[in-house]
mmCIF file of C-alpha atoms in Angstrom:
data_model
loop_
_atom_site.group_PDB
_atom_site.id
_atom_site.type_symbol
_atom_site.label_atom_id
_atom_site.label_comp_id
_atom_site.label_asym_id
_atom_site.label_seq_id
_atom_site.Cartn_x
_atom_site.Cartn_y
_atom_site.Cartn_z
ATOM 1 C CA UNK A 1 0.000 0.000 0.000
ATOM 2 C CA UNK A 2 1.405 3.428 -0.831
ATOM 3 C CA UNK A 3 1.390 5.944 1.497
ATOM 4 C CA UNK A 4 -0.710 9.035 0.634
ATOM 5 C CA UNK A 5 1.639 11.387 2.015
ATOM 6 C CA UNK A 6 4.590 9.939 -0.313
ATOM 7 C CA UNK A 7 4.984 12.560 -2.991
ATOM 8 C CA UNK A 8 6.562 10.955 -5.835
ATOM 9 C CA UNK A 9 5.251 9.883 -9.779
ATOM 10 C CA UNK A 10 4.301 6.616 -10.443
ATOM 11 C CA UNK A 11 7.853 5.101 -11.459
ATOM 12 C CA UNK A 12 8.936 6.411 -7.519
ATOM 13 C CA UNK A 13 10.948 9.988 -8.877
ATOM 14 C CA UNK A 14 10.473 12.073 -5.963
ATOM 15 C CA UNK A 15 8.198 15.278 -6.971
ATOM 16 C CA UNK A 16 8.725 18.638 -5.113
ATOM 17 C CA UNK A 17 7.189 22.188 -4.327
ATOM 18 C CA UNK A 18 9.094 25.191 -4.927
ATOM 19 C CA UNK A 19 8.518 27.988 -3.275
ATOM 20 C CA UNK A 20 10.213 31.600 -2.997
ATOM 21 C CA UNK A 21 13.348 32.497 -0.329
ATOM 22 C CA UNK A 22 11.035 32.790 2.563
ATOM 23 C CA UNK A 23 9.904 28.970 2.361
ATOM 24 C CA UNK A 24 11.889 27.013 4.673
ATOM 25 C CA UNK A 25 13.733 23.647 2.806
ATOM 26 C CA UNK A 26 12.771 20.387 3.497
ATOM 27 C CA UNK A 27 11.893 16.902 2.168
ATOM 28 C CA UNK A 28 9.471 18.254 -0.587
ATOM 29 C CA UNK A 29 10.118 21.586 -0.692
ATOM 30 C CA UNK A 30 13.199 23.432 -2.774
ATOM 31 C CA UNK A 31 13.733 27.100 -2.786
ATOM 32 C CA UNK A 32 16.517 29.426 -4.462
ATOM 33 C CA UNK A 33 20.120 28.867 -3.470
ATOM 34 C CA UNK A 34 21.174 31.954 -0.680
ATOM 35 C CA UNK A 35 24.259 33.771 -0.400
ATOM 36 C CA UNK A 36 27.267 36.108 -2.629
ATOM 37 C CA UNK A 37 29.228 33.081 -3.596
ATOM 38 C CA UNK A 38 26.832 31.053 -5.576
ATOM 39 C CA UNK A 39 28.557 28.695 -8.191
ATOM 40 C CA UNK A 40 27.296 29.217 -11.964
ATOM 41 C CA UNK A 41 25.002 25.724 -11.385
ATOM 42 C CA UNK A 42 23.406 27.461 -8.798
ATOM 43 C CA UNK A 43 23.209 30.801 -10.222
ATOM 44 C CA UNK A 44 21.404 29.106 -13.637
ATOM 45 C CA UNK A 45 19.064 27.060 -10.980
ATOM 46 C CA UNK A 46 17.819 29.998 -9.482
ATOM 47 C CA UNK A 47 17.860 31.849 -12.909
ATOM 48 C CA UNK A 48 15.755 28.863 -14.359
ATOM 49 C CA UNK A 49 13.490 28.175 -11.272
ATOM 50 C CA UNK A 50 12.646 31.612 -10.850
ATOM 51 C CA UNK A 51 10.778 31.959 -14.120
ATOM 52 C CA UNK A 52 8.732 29.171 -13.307
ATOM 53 C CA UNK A 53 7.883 30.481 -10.057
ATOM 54 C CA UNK A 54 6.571 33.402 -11.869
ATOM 55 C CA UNK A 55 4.716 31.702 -13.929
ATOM 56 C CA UNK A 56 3.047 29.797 -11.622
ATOM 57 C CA UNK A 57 1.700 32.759 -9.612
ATOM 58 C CA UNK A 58 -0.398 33.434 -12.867
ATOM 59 C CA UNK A 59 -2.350 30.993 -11.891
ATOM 60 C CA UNK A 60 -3.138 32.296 -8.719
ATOM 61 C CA UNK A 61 -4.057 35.598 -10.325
ATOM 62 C CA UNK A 62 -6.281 33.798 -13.240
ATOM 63 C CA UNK A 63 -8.638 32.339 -10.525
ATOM 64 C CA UNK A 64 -8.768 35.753 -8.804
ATOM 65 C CA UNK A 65 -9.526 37.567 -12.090
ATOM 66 C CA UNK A 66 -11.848 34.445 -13.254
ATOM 67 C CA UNK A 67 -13.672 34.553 -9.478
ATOM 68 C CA UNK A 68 -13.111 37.563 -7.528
ATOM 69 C CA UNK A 69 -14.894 36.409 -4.597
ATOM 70 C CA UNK A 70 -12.110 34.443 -3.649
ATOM 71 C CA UNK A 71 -10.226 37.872 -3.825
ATOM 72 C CA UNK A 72 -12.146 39.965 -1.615
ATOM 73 C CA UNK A 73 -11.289 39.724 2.034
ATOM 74 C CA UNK A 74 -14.436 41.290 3.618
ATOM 75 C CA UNK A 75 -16.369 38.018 1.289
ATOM 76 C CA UNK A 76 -14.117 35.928 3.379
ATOM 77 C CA UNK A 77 -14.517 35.316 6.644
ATOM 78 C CA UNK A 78 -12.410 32.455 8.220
ATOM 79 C CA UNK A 79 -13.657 30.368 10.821
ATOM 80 C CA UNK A 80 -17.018 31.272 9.418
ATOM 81 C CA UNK A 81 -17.349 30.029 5.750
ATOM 82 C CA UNK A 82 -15.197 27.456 4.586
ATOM 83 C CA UNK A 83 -12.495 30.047 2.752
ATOM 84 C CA UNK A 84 -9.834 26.962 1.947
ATOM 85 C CA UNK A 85 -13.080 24.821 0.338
ATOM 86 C CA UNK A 86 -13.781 28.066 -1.577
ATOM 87 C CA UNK A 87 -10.652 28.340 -3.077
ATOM 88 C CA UNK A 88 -10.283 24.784 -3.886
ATOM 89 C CA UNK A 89 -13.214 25.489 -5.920
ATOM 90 C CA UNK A 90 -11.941 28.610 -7.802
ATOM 91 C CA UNK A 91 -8.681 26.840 -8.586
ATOM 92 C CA UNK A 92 -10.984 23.849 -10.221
ATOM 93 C CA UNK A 93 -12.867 25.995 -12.133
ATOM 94 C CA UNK A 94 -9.866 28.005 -13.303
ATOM 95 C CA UNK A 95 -8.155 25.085 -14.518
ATOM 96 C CA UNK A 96 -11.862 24.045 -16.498
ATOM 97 C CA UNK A 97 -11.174 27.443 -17.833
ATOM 98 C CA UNK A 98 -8.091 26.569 -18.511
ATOM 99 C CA UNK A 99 -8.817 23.775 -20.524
ATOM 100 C CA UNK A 100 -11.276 25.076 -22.307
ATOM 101 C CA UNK A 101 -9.932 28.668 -23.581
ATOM 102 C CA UNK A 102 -6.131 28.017 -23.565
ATOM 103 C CA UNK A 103 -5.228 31.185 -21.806
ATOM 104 C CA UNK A 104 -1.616 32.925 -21.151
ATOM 105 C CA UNK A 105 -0.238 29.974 -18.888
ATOM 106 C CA UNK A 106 -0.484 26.665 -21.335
ATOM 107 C CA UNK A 107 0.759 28.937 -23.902
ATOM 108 C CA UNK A 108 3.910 30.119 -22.376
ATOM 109 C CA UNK A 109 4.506 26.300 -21.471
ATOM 110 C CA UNK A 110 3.074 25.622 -25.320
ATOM 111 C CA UNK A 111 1.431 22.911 -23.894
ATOM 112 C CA UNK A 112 -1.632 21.761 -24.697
ATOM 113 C CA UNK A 113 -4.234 21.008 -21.508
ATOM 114 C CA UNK A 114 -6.042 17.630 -21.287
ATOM 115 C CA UNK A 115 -9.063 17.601 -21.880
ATOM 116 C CA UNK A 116 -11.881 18.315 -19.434
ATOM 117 C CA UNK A 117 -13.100 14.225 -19.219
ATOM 118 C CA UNK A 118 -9.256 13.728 -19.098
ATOM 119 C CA UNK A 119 -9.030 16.201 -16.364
ATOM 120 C CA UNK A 120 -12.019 14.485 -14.380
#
């Protein structure tokens, strides 16, 4: 039995989350290389990673322009809606958008989205 909190693909390669300097390293999670002396490796890693990251934050502002509910905080009121189930939500829905009008994100990527009985 796997476990569920194993985060790796199918053929065991070990996936991770990358996050910006503030994020704290650990098992799963990567973030840039620190310090003056970084070697040229480390220097392209965070040159490379750090385009991704941007591009990844699109998505967080495609489900705030798609829904703007999620994005106003006096619509939000935590530990009195369920603000996290919300969200899910959006993000779901943004990635059905996703799929189905092939906005700025696949395109940078120029990858093509599954499709949406693919996707569910």
């Amino acid at each position: 039995v796997k476990n569920n909190a194993d985060s790796s693909q199918p053929d065991g390669q070990r996936l991770f989350i990358y996050g910006d300097p503030a994020y704290a390293v650990s098992g799963h999670v990567l973030a840039p290389y620190k310090g003056l002396t970084l070697d040229s490796a480390q220097r392209k890693f965070n040159s490379k990673m750090s385009k991704v990251r941007e591009a990844v934050e699109w998505v967080f502002k495609e489900a705030n322009t798609q829904f703007a509910f999620l994005n106003f905080a006096s619509n939000q009121k935590v530990l009195l809606q369920p603000v996290g189930l919300f969200y899910l939500v959006g993000l779901l829905m943004c990635n059905c958008h996703t799929i189905l009008h092939r906005p700025q994100i696949p395109q940078y990527f120029d990858y093509a989205p599954p499709t949406l009985s693919a996707y569910f």
